[in-house]
mmCIF file of N, CA and C and ligand atoms in Angstrom:
data_model
loop_
_atom_site.group_PDB
_atom_site.id
_atom_site.type_symbol
_atom_site.label_atom_id
_atom_site.label_comp_id
_atom_site.label_asym_id
_atom_site.label_seq_id
_atom_site.Cartn_x
_atom_site.Cartn_y
_atom_site.Cartn_z
ATOM 1 N N MET A 1 -120.486 -126.751 -47.105
ATOM 2 C CA MET A 1 -119.794 -127.838 -46.553
ATOM 3 C C MET A 1 -119.359 -128.729 -47.667
ATOM 4 N N ASP A 2 -118.225 -129.440 -47.489
ATOM 5 C CA ASP A 2 -117.714 -130.378 -48.598
ATOM 6 C C ASP A 2 -118.531 -131.538 -48.594
ATOM 7 N N GLN A 3 -118.676 -132.067 -49.849
ATOM 8 C CA GLN A 3 -119.360 -133.382 -50.008
ATOM 9 C C GLN A 3 -118.553 -134.469 -49.409
ATOM 10 N N PRO A 4 -119.012 -135.407 -48.548
ATOM 11 C CA PRO A 4 -118.368 -136.416 -47.988
ATOM 12 C C PRO A 4 -117.710 -137.328 -49.049
ATOM 13 N N ASP A 5 -116.711 -138.112 -48.670
ATOM 14 C CA ASP A 5 -116.082 -138.985 -49.731
ATOM 15 C C ASP A 5 -116.822 -140.311 -49.690
ATOM 16 N N TYR A 6 -117.389 -140.522 -50.749
ATOM 17 C CA TYR A 6 -118.249 -141.774 -50.801
ATOM 18 C C TYR A 6 -117.492 -142.908 -51.501
ATOM 19 N N ALA A 7 -116.168 -142.766 -51.786
ATOM 20 C CA ALA A 7 -115.537 -143.701 -52.629
ATOM 21 C C ALA A 7 -115.555 -145.131 -52.083
ATOM 22 N N ASP A 8 -115.389 -145.233 -50.732
ATOM 23 C CA ASP A 8 -115.429 -146.680 -50.070
ATOM 24 C C ASP A 8 -116.743 -147.210 -50.044
ATOM 25 N N LEU A 9 -117.734 -146.314 -49.928
ATOM 26 C CA LEU A 9 -119.203 -146.798 -50.056
ATOM 27 C C LEU A 9 -119.530 -147.337 -51.421
ATOM 28 N N ILE A 10 -119.084 -146.494 -52.344
ATOM 29 C CA ILE A 10 -119.442 -147.054 -53.823
ATOM 30 C C ILE A 10 -118.672 -148.244 -54.067
ATOM 31 N N ALA A 11 -117.346 -148.352 -53.637
ATOM 32 C CA ALA A 11 -116.666 -149.534 -53.918
ATOM 33 C C ALA A 11 -117.288 -150.705 -53.299
ATOM 34 N N ALA A 12 -117.875 -150.597 -52.101
ATOM 35 C CA ALA A 12 -118.504 -151.642 -51.422
ATOM 36 C C ALA A 12 -119.797 -152.150 -52.301
ATOM 37 N N ALA A 13 -120.492 -151.142 -52.651
ATOM 38 C CA ALA A 13 -121.753 -151.432 -53.475
ATOM 39 C C ALA A 13 -121.428 -152.301 -54.818
ATOM 40 N N LEU A 14 -120.285 -151.686 -55.407
ATOM 41 C CA LEU A 14 -119.849 -152.508 -56.578
ATOM 42 C C LEU A 14 -119.524 -153.853 -56.307
ATOM 43 N N ALA A 15 -118.781 -154.072 -55.241
ATOM 44 C CA ALA A 15 -118.248 -155.419 -54.875
ATOM 45 C C ALA A 15 -119.416 -156.351 -54.514
ATOM 46 N N ALA A 16 -120.334 -155.690 -53.780
ATOM 47 C CA ALA A 16 -121.557 -156.444 -53.367
ATOM 48 C C ALA A 16 -122.419 -156.801 -54.694
ATOM 49 N N ARG A 17 -122.417 -156.056 -55.610
ATOM 50 C CA ARG A 17 -123.146 -156.417 -56.823
ATOM 51 C C ARG A 17 -122.738 -157.714 -57.450
ATOM 52 N N ARG A 18 -121.415 -157.891 -57.249
ATOM 53 C CA ARG A 18 -120.836 -159.236 -57.906
ATOM 54 C C ARG A 18 -121.215 -160.492 -57.071
ATOM 55 N N GLN A 19 -121.883 -160.271 -56.010
ATOM 56 C CA GLN A 19 -122.236 -161.349 -55.149
ATOM 57 C C GLN A 19 -123.735 -161.658 -55.327
ATOM 58 N N ALA A 20 -124.375 -160.845 -56.182
ATOM 59 C CA ALA A 20 -125.749 -160.889 -56.391
ATOM 60 C C ALA A 20 -126.166 -162.427 -56.867
ATOM 61 N N TYR A 21 -127.050 -162.954 -56.247
ATOM 62 C CA TYR A 21 -127.657 -164.284 -56.625
ATOM 63 C C TYR A 21 -128.964 -164.125 -57.502
ATOM 64 N N THR A 22 -128.706 -164.248 -58.844
ATOM 65 C CA THR A 22 -129.841 -163.765 -59.681
ATOM 66 C C THR A 22 -129.916 -164.726 -60.882
ATOM 67 N N PRO A 23 -130.339 -166.067 -60.496
ATOM 68 C CA PRO A 23 -130.518 -166.965 -61.706
ATOM 69 C C PRO A 23 -131.768 -166.839 -62.374
ATOM 70 N N TYR A 24 -132.705 -166.006 -61.965
ATOM 71 C CA TYR A 24 -133.933 -165.843 -62.697
ATOM 72 C C TYR A 24 -133.908 -164.624 -63.560
ATOM 73 N N SER A 25 -133.675 -163.519 -62.841
ATOM 74 C CA SER A 25 -133.705 -162.247 -63.636
ATOM 75 C C SER A 25 -132.346 -161.871 -64.353
ATOM 76 N N HIS A 26 -131.266 -162.407 -63.819
ATOM 77 C CA HIS A 26 -130.029 -161.977 -64.357
ATOM 78 C C HIS A 26 -129.706 -160.598 -64.164
ATOM 79 N N PHE A 27 -130.449 -160.001 -63.350
ATOM 80 C CA PHE A 27 -130.341 -158.496 -63.124
ATOM 81 C C PHE A 27 -129.665 -158.261 -61.746
ATOM 82 N N ALA A 28 -128.317 -157.983 -61.691
ATOM 83 C CA ALA A 28 -127.596 -157.992 -60.471
ATOM 84 C C ALA A 28 -127.633 -156.478 -59.889
ATOM 85 N N VAL A 29 -127.968 -156.347 -58.602
ATOM 86 C CA VAL A 29 -127.943 -155.036 -58.032
ATOM 87 C C VAL A 29 -127.024 -155.117 -56.747
ATOM 88 N N GLY A 30 -126.256 -154.129 -56.583
ATOM 89 C CA GLY A 30 -125.331 -154.045 -55.344
ATOM 90 C C GLY A 30 -125.768 -152.823 -54.512
ATOM 91 N N ALA A 31 -125.622 -152.964 -53.275
ATOM 92 C CA ALA A 31 -125.883 -151.851 -52.434
ATOM 93 C C ALA A 31 -124.942 -151.814 -51.337
ATOM 94 N N ALA A 32 -124.856 -150.696 -50.657
ATOM 95 C CA ALA A 32 -124.097 -150.663 -49.456
ATOM 96 C C ALA A 32 -124.511 -149.579 -48.608
ATOM 97 N N ALA A 33 -124.546 -149.753 -47.300
ATOM 98 C CA ALA A 33 -124.979 -148.863 -46.429
ATOM 99 C C ALA A 33 -123.846 -148.378 -45.541
ATOM 100 N N LEU A 34 -123.767 -147.012 -45.310
ATOM 101 C CA LEU A 34 -122.679 -146.422 -44.592
ATOM 102 C C LEU A 34 -123.258 -145.837 -43.209
ATOM 103 N N THR A 35 -122.688 -146.266 -42.037
ATOM 104 C CA THR A 35 -123.292 -145.849 -40.816
ATOM 105 C C THR A 35 -122.496 -144.434 -40.416
ATOM 106 N N GLY A 36 -123.183 -143.753 -39.404
ATOM 107 C CA GLY A 36 -122.604 -142.639 -38.974
ATOM 108 C C GLY A 36 -121.118 -142.828 -38.355
ATOM 109 N N SER A 37 -120.893 -143.917 -37.833
ATOM 110 C CA SER A 37 -119.647 -144.299 -37.296
ATOM 111 C C SER A 37 -118.609 -144.878 -38.241
ATOM 112 N N GLY A 38 -119.169 -145.006 -39.608
ATOM 113 C CA GLY A 38 -118.220 -145.189 -40.683
ATOM 114 C C GLY A 38 -118.121 -146.740 -41.041
ATOM 115 N N THR A 39 -119.115 -147.482 -40.512
ATOM 116 C CA THR A 39 -119.218 -149.002 -40.891
ATOM 117 C C THR A 39 -119.915 -149.122 -42.081
ATOM 118 N N LEU A 40 -119.417 -150.046 -42.961
ATOM 119 C CA LEU A 40 -120.119 -150.408 -44.357
ATOM 120 C C LEU A 40 -120.887 -151.629 -44.199
ATOM 121 N N PHE A 41 -122.017 -151.802 -44.713
ATOM 122 C CA PHE A 41 -122.838 -153.019 -44.722
ATOM 123 C C PHE A 41 -123.272 -153.257 -46.120
ATOM 124 N N PRO A 42 -122.658 -154.278 -46.816
ATOM 125 C CA PRO A 42 -123.025 -154.602 -48.217
ATOM 126 C C PRO A 42 -124.282 -155.345 -48.316
ATOM 127 N N GLY A 43 -124.834 -155.137 -49.452
ATOM 128 C CA GLY A 43 -126.106 -155.986 -49.748
ATOM 129 C C GLY A 43 -126.103 -156.260 -51.254
ATOM 130 N N CYS A 44 -126.770 -157.405 -51.510
ATOM 131 C CA CYS A 44 -126.923 -157.731 -53.150
ATOM 132 C C CYS A 44 -128.415 -158.335 -53.161
ATOM 133 N N ASN A 45 -128.913 -158.263 -54.284
ATOM 134 C CA ASN A 45 -130.247 -158.991 -54.456
ATOM 135 C C ASN A 45 -129.949 -160.428 -54.364
ATOM 136 N N ILE A 46 -130.960 -161.236 -53.687
ATOM 137 C CA ILE A 46 -130.933 -162.649 -53.587
ATOM 138 C C ILE A 46 -132.170 -163.210 -53.980
ATOM 139 N N GLU A 47 -132.243 -163.908 -55.080
ATOM 140 C CA GLU A 47 -133.472 -164.288 -55.704
ATOM 141 C C GLU A 47 -133.922 -165.762 -55.145
ATOM 142 N N ASN A 48 -135.076 -166.205 -55.458
ATOM 143 C CA ASN A 48 -135.490 -167.564 -55.017
ATOM 144 C C ASN A 48 -136.494 -168.000 -56.146
ATOM 145 N N ALA A 49 -136.538 -169.368 -56.241
ATOM 146 C CA ALA A 49 -137.361 -169.962 -57.297
ATOM 147 C C ALA A 49 -138.887 -169.676 -56.901
ATOM 148 N N ALA A 50 -139.196 -169.493 -55.618
ATOM 149 C CA ALA A 50 -140.546 -168.918 -55.274
ATOM 150 C C ALA A 50 -140.238 -167.296 -55.343
ATOM 151 N N TYR A 51 -140.576 -166.720 -56.461
ATOM 152 C CA TYR A 51 -140.085 -165.354 -56.854
ATOM 153 C C TYR A 51 -140.314 -164.392 -55.634
ATOM 154 N N PRO A 52 -141.469 -164.295 -55.048
ATOM 155 C CA PRO A 52 -141.824 -163.279 -54.143
ATOM 156 C C PRO A 52 -140.700 -163.302 -52.840
ATOM 157 N N ALA A 53 -140.048 -164.421 -52.651
ATOM 158 C CA ALA A 53 -139.063 -164.494 -51.504
ATOM 159 C C ALA A 53 -137.845 -163.837 -51.869
ATOM 160 N N THR A 54 -137.666 -163.416 -53.060
ATOM 161 C CA THR A 54 -136.496 -162.576 -53.472
ATOM 162 C C THR A 54 -136.457 -161.324 -52.484
ATOM 163 N N VAL A 55 -135.097 -161.016 -52.254
ATOM 164 C CA VAL A 55 -134.935 -159.762 -51.401
ATOM 165 C C VAL A 55 -134.023 -158.817 -52.264
ATOM 166 N N CYS A 56 -134.244 -157.648 -52.264
ATOM 167 C CA CYS A 56 -133.634 -156.631 -52.908
ATOM 168 C C CYS A 56 -132.305 -156.280 -52.296
ATOM 169 N N ALA A 57 -131.236 -155.718 -53.125
ATOM 170 C CA ALA A 57 -130.047 -155.422 -52.556
ATOM 171 C C ALA A 57 -130.215 -154.279 -51.381
ATOM 172 N N GLU A 58 -131.004 -153.330 -51.568
ATOM 173 C CA GLU A 58 -131.037 -152.235 -50.550
ATOM 174 C C GLU A 58 -131.553 -152.772 -49.132
ATOM 175 N N ARG A 59 -132.438 -153.723 -49.296
ATOM 176 C CA ARG A 59 -132.892 -154.226 -48.022
ATOM 177 C C ARG A 59 -131.923 -155.119 -47.370
ATOM 178 N N VAL A 60 -131.207 -155.840 -48.014
ATOM 179 C CA VAL A 60 -130.151 -156.776 -47.481
ATOM 180 C C VAL A 60 -129.208 -155.803 -46.769
ATOM 181 N N ALA A 61 -128.826 -154.825 -47.449
ATOM 182 C CA ALA A 61 -127.771 -153.832 -46.799
ATOM 183 C C ALA A 61 -128.302 -153.199 -45.556
ATOM 184 N N LEU A 62 -129.554 -152.759 -45.592
ATOM 185 C CA LEU A 62 -130.141 -152.141 -44.367
ATOM 186 C C LEU A 62 -130.420 -153.058 -43.319
ATOM 187 N N PHE A 63 -131.021 -154.266 -43.662
ATOM 188 C CA PHE A 63 -131.335 -155.197 -42.708
ATOM 189 C C PHE A 63 -129.966 -155.775 -42.033
ATOM 190 N N SER A 64 -129.000 -155.837 -42.732
ATOM 191 C CA SER A 64 -127.634 -156.238 -42.176
ATOM 192 C C SER A 64 -127.109 -155.384 -41.121
ATOM 193 N N ALA A 65 -127.361 -153.947 -41.495
ATOM 194 C CA ALA A 65 -126.913 -152.958 -40.461
ATOM 195 C C ALA A 65 -127.823 -153.138 -39.265
ATOM 196 N N TYR A 66 -129.083 -153.271 -39.396
ATOM 197 C CA TYR A 66 -129.975 -153.292 -38.202
ATOM 198 C C TYR A 66 -129.740 -154.488 -37.312
ATOM 199 N N ALA A 67 -129.309 -155.652 -38.108
ATOM 200 C CA ALA A 67 -129.107 -156.944 -37.429
ATOM 201 C C ALA A 67 -128.000 -156.831 -36.456
ATOM 202 N N VAL A 68 -127.210 -155.885 -36.565
ATOM 203 C CA VAL A 68 -126.092 -155.744 -35.441
ATOM 204 C C VAL A 68 -126.206 -154.402 -34.731
ATOM 205 N N GLY A 69 -127.439 -153.879 -34.736
ATOM 206 C CA GLY A 69 -127.847 -152.655 -33.881
ATOM 207 C C GLY A 69 -127.458 -151.466 -34.404
ATOM 208 N N GLU A 70 -127.025 -151.343 -35.758
ATOM 209 C CA GLU A 70 -126.647 -150.074 -36.346
ATOM 210 C C GLU A 70 -127.912 -149.303 -37.071
ATOM 211 N N HIS A 71 -128.345 -148.390 -36.459
ATOM 212 C CA HIS A 71 -129.542 -147.822 -36.971
ATOM 213 C C HIS A 71 -129.203 -146.402 -37.512
ATOM 214 N N ASP A 72 -128.081 -145.997 -37.348
ATOM 215 C CA ASP A 72 -127.680 -144.672 -37.778
ATOM 216 C C ASP A 72 -126.975 -144.701 -39.300
ATOM 217 N N ILE A 73 -127.963 -144.740 -40.239
ATOM 218 C CA ILE A 73 -127.509 -144.936 -41.705
ATOM 219 C C ILE A 73 -127.251 -143.535 -42.266
ATOM 220 N N ALA A 74 -126.077 -143.205 -42.643
ATOM 221 C CA ALA A 74 -125.784 -141.943 -43.172
ATOM 222 C C ALA A 74 -125.946 -141.878 -44.747
ATOM 223 N N ALA A 75 -125.633 -143.037 -45.333
ATOM 224 C CA ALA A 75 -125.768 -142.990 -46.707
ATOM 225 C C ALA A 75 -125.944 -144.467 -47.210
ATOM 226 N N LEU A 76 -126.690 -144.523 -48.478
ATOM 227 C CA LEU A 76 -126.922 -145.799 -49.055
ATOM 228 C C LEU A 76 -126.643 -145.603 -50.585
ATOM 229 N N ALA A 77 -125.799 -146.521 -51.065
ATOM 230 C CA ALA A 77 -125.341 -146.689 -52.416
ATOM 231 C C ALA A 77 -126.099 -147.760 -53.038
ATOM 232 N N VAL A 78 -126.557 -147.544 -54.314
ATOM 233 C CA VAL A 78 -127.156 -148.673 -55.061
ATOM 234 C C VAL A 78 -126.604 -148.597 -56.474
ATOM 235 N N VAL A 79 -126.193 -149.779 -56.908
ATOM 236 C CA VAL A 79 -125.495 -149.795 -58.206
ATOM 237 C C VAL A 79 -126.180 -150.952 -59.183
ATOM 238 N N THR A 80 -126.441 -150.489 -60.345
ATOM 239 C CA THR A 80 -127.054 -151.427 -61.340
ATOM 240 C C THR A 80 -126.298 -151.173 -62.656
ATOM 241 N N ASP A 81 -126.474 -152.213 -63.611
ATOM 242 C CA ASP A 81 -125.902 -151.997 -64.907
ATOM 243 C C ASP A 81 -126.999 -151.717 -65.854
ATOM 244 N N THR A 82 -127.357 -150.471 -65.877
ATOM 245 C CA THR A 82 -128.423 -149.901 -66.683
ATOM 246 C C THR A 82 -127.965 -148.577 -67.430
ATOM 247 N N ASP A 83 -128.680 -148.186 -68.310
ATOM 248 C CA ASP A 83 -128.243 -146.983 -69.215
ATOM 249 C C ASP A 83 -128.420 -145.846 -68.263
ATOM 250 N N ASP A 84 -129.574 -145.727 -67.680
ATOM 251 C CA ASP A 84 -129.666 -144.535 -66.667
ATOM 252 C C ASP A 84 -129.431 -145.289 -65.286
ATOM 253 N N VAL A 85 -129.357 -144.461 -64.280
ATOM 254 C CA VAL A 85 -129.217 -145.013 -62.993
ATOM 255 C C VAL A 85 -130.654 -145.643 -62.654
ATOM 256 N N ALA A 86 -130.820 -146.711 -61.878
ATOM 257 C CA ALA A 86 -132.045 -147.426 -61.594
ATOM 258 C C ALA A 86 -132.538 -146.909 -60.200
ATOM 259 N N ARG A 87 -133.821 -146.659 -60.147
ATOM 260 C CA ARG A 87 -134.404 -146.242 -58.759
ATOM 261 C C ARG A 87 -134.952 -147.466 -58.040
ATOM 262 N N PRO A 88 -134.778 -147.471 -56.752
ATOM 263 C CA PRO A 88 -135.284 -148.549 -55.851
ATOM 264 C C PRO A 88 -136.664 -148.760 -56.148
ATOM 265 N N CYS A 89 -137.068 -150.010 -55.931
ATOM 266 C CA CYS A 89 -138.559 -150.430 -55.962
ATOM 267 C C CYS A 89 -139.408 -149.868 -54.827
ATOM 268 N N GLY A 90 -140.755 -149.944 -55.019
ATOM 269 C CA GLY A 90 -141.586 -149.398 -53.962
ATOM 270 C C GLY A 90 -141.461 -149.985 -52.533
ATOM 271 N N VAL A 91 -141.084 -151.143 -52.496
ATOM 272 C CA VAL A 91 -140.931 -151.876 -51.289
ATOM 273 C C VAL A 91 -139.640 -151.265 -50.494
ATOM 274 N N CYS A 92 -138.676 -151.117 -51.424
ATOM 275 C CA CYS A 92 -137.374 -150.736 -50.818
ATOM 276 C C CYS A 92 -137.480 -149.191 -50.386
ATOM 277 N N ARG A 93 -138.245 -148.521 -51.218
ATOM 278 C CA ARG A 93 -138.561 -147.044 -50.783
ATOM 279 C C ARG A 93 -139.157 -146.962 -49.503
ATOM 280 N N GLN A 94 -140.118 -147.757 -49.117
ATOM 281 C CA GLN A 94 -140.773 -147.763 -47.929
ATOM 282 C C GLN A 94 -139.817 -148.114 -46.788
ATOM 283 N N VAL A 95 -138.975 -149.089 -47.119
ATOM 284 C CA VAL A 95 -137.959 -149.571 -46.007
ATOM 285 C C VAL A 95 -136.904 -148.534 -45.830
ATOM 286 N N ILE A 96 -136.456 -147.895 -46.895
ATOM 287 C CA ILE A 96 -135.454 -146.838 -46.676
ATOM 288 C C ILE A 96 -136.163 -145.573 -45.972
ATOM 289 N N ALA A 97 -137.434 -145.299 -46.239
ATOM 290 C CA ALA A 97 -138.135 -144.211 -45.475
ATOM 291 C C ALA A 97 -138.210 -144.564 -43.915
ATOM 292 N N GLU A 98 -138.298 -145.717 -43.582
ATOM 293 C CA GLU A 98 -138.298 -145.996 -42.211
ATOM 294 C C GLU A 98 -136.962 -146.294 -41.493
ATOM 295 N N LEU A 99 -136.149 -146.990 -42.156
ATOM 296 C CA LEU A 99 -134.867 -147.439 -41.521
ATOM 297 C C LEU A 99 -133.761 -146.462 -41.711
ATOM 298 N N ALA A 100 -133.860 -145.531 -42.738
ATOM 299 C CA ALA A 100 -132.731 -144.743 -43.102
ATOM 300 C C ALA A 100 -133.278 -143.303 -43.565
ATOM 301 N N PRO A 101 -134.150 -142.695 -42.654
ATOM 302 C CA PRO A 101 -134.909 -141.533 -43.115
ATOM 303 C C PRO A 101 -134.123 -140.355 -43.406
ATOM 304 N N ARG A 102 -132.969 -140.262 -42.855
ATOM 305 C CA ARG A 102 -132.051 -139.026 -43.057
ATOM 306 C C ARG A 102 -130.756 -139.377 -44.026
ATOM 307 N N CYS A 103 -130.804 -140.489 -44.554
ATOM 308 C CA CYS A 103 -129.587 -140.881 -45.300
ATOM 309 C C CYS A 103 -129.586 -140.086 -46.642
ATOM 310 N N THR A 104 -128.251 -140.042 -47.181
ATOM 311 C CA THR A 104 -128.043 -139.671 -48.550
ATOM 312 C C THR A 104 -128.206 -140.967 -49.379
ATOM 313 N N VAL A 105 -129.059 -140.870 -50.392
ATOM 314 C CA VAL A 105 -129.180 -142.053 -51.325
ATOM 315 C C VAL A 105 -128.359 -141.731 -52.602
ATOM 316 N N ILE A 106 -127.514 -142.631 -52.957
ATOM 317 C CA ILE A 106 -126.652 -142.489 -54.137
ATOM 318 C C ILE A 106 -126.853 -143.616 -55.131
ATOM 319 N N LEU A 107 -127.454 -143.148 -56.324
ATOM 320 C CA LEU A 107 -127.986 -144.181 -57.336
ATOM 321 C C LEU A 107 -126.736 -144.233 -58.455
ATOM 322 N N LEU A 108 -126.334 -145.303 -58.793
ATOM 323 C CA LEU A 108 -125.134 -145.340 -59.740
ATOM 324 C C LEU A 108 -125.467 -146.454 -60.809
ATOM 325 N N ASN A 109 -124.749 -146.257 -61.957
ATOM 326 C CA ASN A 109 -124.624 -147.350 -62.711
ATOM 327 C C ASN A 109 -123.204 -147.570 -63.101
ATOM 328 N N LEU A 110 -122.925 -148.657 -63.963
ATOM 329 C CA LEU A 110 -121.530 -149.049 -64.186
ATOM 330 C C LEU A 110 -120.765 -148.017 -65.118
ATOM 331 N N ARG A 111 -121.511 -147.222 -65.851
ATOM 332 C CA ARG A 111 -120.963 -146.126 -66.593
ATOM 333 C C ARG A 111 -120.277 -144.974 -65.863
ATOM 334 N N GLY A 112 -120.640 -144.940 -64.551
ATOM 335 C CA GLY A 112 -120.196 -143.876 -63.721
ATOM 336 C C GLY A 112 -121.266 -142.741 -63.469
ATOM 337 N N ASP A 113 -122.393 -142.893 -63.981
ATOM 338 C CA ASP A 113 -123.470 -141.985 -63.689
ATOM 339 C C ASP A 113 -123.801 -142.011 -62.261
ATOM 340 N N GLN A 114 -123.972 -140.933 -61.639
ATOM 341 C CA GLN A 114 -124.417 -140.906 -60.254
ATOM 342 C C GLN A 114 -125.619 -139.887 -60.039
ATOM 343 N N GLN A 115 -126.572 -140.280 -59.232
ATOM 344 C CA GLN A 115 -127.652 -139.330 -58.819
ATOM 345 C C GLN A 115 -127.767 -139.394 -57.304
ATOM 346 N N PHE A 116 -127.733 -138.121 -56.752
ATOM 347 C CA PHE A 116 -127.939 -138.215 -55.314
ATOM 348 C C PHE A 116 -129.418 -137.815 -54.976
ATOM 349 N N CYS A 117 -130.054 -138.460 -54.042
ATOM 350 C CA CYS A 117 -131.406 -137.970 -53.701
ATOM 351 C C CYS A 117 -131.651 -138.461 -52.169
ATOM 352 N N THR A 118 -132.838 -138.088 -51.679
ATOM 353 C CA THR A 118 -133.203 -138.363 -50.272
ATOM 354 C C THR A 118 -134.274 -139.365 -50.314
ATOM 355 N N PRO A 119 -134.429 -139.959 -49.053
ATOM 356 C CA PRO A 119 -135.670 -141.006 -49.057
ATOM 357 C C PRO A 119 -136.928 -140.190 -49.335
ATOM 358 N N GLN A 120 -137.101 -138.931 -48.983
ATOM 359 C CA GLN A 120 -138.242 -138.083 -49.259
ATOM 360 C C GLN A 120 -138.461 -137.935 -50.759
ATOM 361 N N ASP A 121 -137.324 -137.733 -51.418
ATOM 362 C CA ASP A 121 -137.395 -137.660 -52.879
ATOM 363 C C ASP A 121 -138.068 -138.975 -53.518
ATOM 364 N N LEU A 122 -137.612 -140.095 -52.959
ATOM 365 C CA LEU A 122 -137.978 -141.433 -53.450
ATOM 366 C C LEU A 122 -139.465 -141.747 -53.067
ATOM 367 N N LEU A 123 -139.796 -141.302 -51.936
ATOM 368 C CA LEU A 123 -141.156 -141.640 -51.370
ATOM 369 C C LEU A 123 -141.777 -140.492 -50.647
ATOM 370 N N PRO A 124 -142.320 -139.466 -51.282
ATOM 371 C CA PRO A 124 -142.988 -138.468 -50.434
ATOM 372 C C PRO A 124 -144.284 -138.887 -49.868
ATOM 373 N N HIS A 125 -144.615 -138.220 -48.808
ATOM 374 C CA HIS A 125 -145.924 -138.529 -48.181
ATOM 375 C C HIS A 125 -146.030 -140.017 -47.703
ATOM 376 N N SER A 126 -144.876 -140.536 -47.261
ATOM 377 C CA SER A 126 -144.905 -141.986 -46.973
ATOM 378 C C SER A 126 -145.722 -142.385 -45.756
ATOM 379 N N PHE A 127 -146.081 -143.644 -45.659
ATOM 380 C CA PHE A 127 -146.747 -144.096 -44.570
ATOM 381 C C PHE A 127 -145.644 -144.434 -43.539
ATOM 382 N N GLY A 128 -145.993 -144.068 -42.173
ATOM 383 C CA GLY A 128 -144.930 -144.387 -41.277
ATOM 384 C C GLY A 128 -145.599 -144.553 -39.843
ATOM 385 N N ALA A 129 -144.725 -144.718 -38.900
ATOM 386 C CA ALA A 129 -145.155 -145.198 -37.545
ATOM 387 C C ALA A 129 -146.160 -144.204 -36.975
ATOM 388 N N ALA A 130 -146.072 -143.090 -37.363
ATOM 389 C CA ALA A 130 -147.016 -141.964 -36.769
ATOM 390 C C ALA A 130 -148.526 -142.317 -37.142
ATOM 391 N N HIS A 131 -148.655 -142.878 -38.225
ATOM 392 C CA HIS A 131 -150.083 -143.277 -38.731
ATOM 393 C C HIS A 131 -150.624 -144.426 -37.919
ATOM 394 N N LEU A 132 -149.747 -145.202 -37.315
ATOM 395 C CA LEU A 132 -150.285 -146.337 -36.539
ATOM 396 C C LEU A 132 -150.670 -145.946 -35.039
ATOM 397 N N SER A 133 -150.131 -144.798 -34.607
ATOM 398 C CA SER A 133 -150.408 -144.311 -33.287
ATOM 399 C C SER A 133 -151.859 -143.962 -33.059
ATOM 400 N N ASN A 134 -152.631 -143.687 -34.028
ATOM 401 C CA ASN A 134 -154.178 -143.336 -34.047
ATOM 402 C C ASN A 134 -155.146 -144.522 -33.827
ATOM 403 N N SER A 135 -154.436 -145.651 -34.045
ATOM 404 C CA SER A 135 -155.378 -146.860 -34.195
ATOM 405 C C SER A 135 -155.359 -147.575 -32.845
HETATM 406 N N1 LIG B 1 -134.045 -155.419 -57.348
HETATM 407 C C1 LIG B 1 -133.301 -154.927 -56.338
HETATM 408 O O1 LIG B 1 -132.294 -155.575 -55.843
HETATM 409 N N2 LIG B 1 -133.528 -153.550 -55.967
HETATM 410 C C2 LIG B 1 -134.537 -152.733 -56.477
HETATM 411 O O2 LIG B 1 -134.741 -151.737 -55.967
HETATM 412 C C3 LIG B 1 -135.289 -153.244 -57.614
HETATM 413 C C4 LIG B 1 -135.066 -154.655 -58.067
HETATM 414 C C5 LIG B 1 -133.813 -156.710 -57.765
HETATM 415 C C6 LIG B 1 -134.800 -157.751 -57.412
HETATM 416 C C7 LIG B 1 -134.719 -158.865 -58.460
HETATM 417 O O3 LIG B 1 -133.771 -159.717 -57.908
HETATM 418 C C8 LIG B 1 -134.185 -158.152 -59.673
HETATM 419 O O4 LIG B 1 -133.643 -156.832 -59.160
HETATM 420 C C9 LIG B 1 -135.102 -157.887 -60.775
HETATM 421 O O5 LIG B 1 -136.261 -157.164 -60.327
#
């Protein structure tokens, strides 16, 4: 099967990165979620002087999709300005595993490096809803 065309998704993640609010780390991250129906939801990291209140770009994108009832996440692109592509943090891996379990994750940097992976690659043996049903 042909690889889907992710050009618009990647462009959305690049544009979202330019909206990052990063007065503390100065590390801008852009993300975009693509739904099965073709809608794009951008996300950027949004920091806070109370540092733990910061939200990562990946979660902003996924939460934006969920906020309008879009649960069918086909792909998630994440862009950073790093030598190698950057991998999502642990919290985002957990959120991706639950909210976008079958998506294609595309990690990119500004040099044009791309890496495709799955939520399972990022977080194997993850904790999930099934574990709660025994309690
Ligand atoms: N950040 C993300 O947006 N996504 C990640 O997966 C890793 C980290 C953000 C959070 C913070 O604003 C900055 O990058 C430095 O950690």
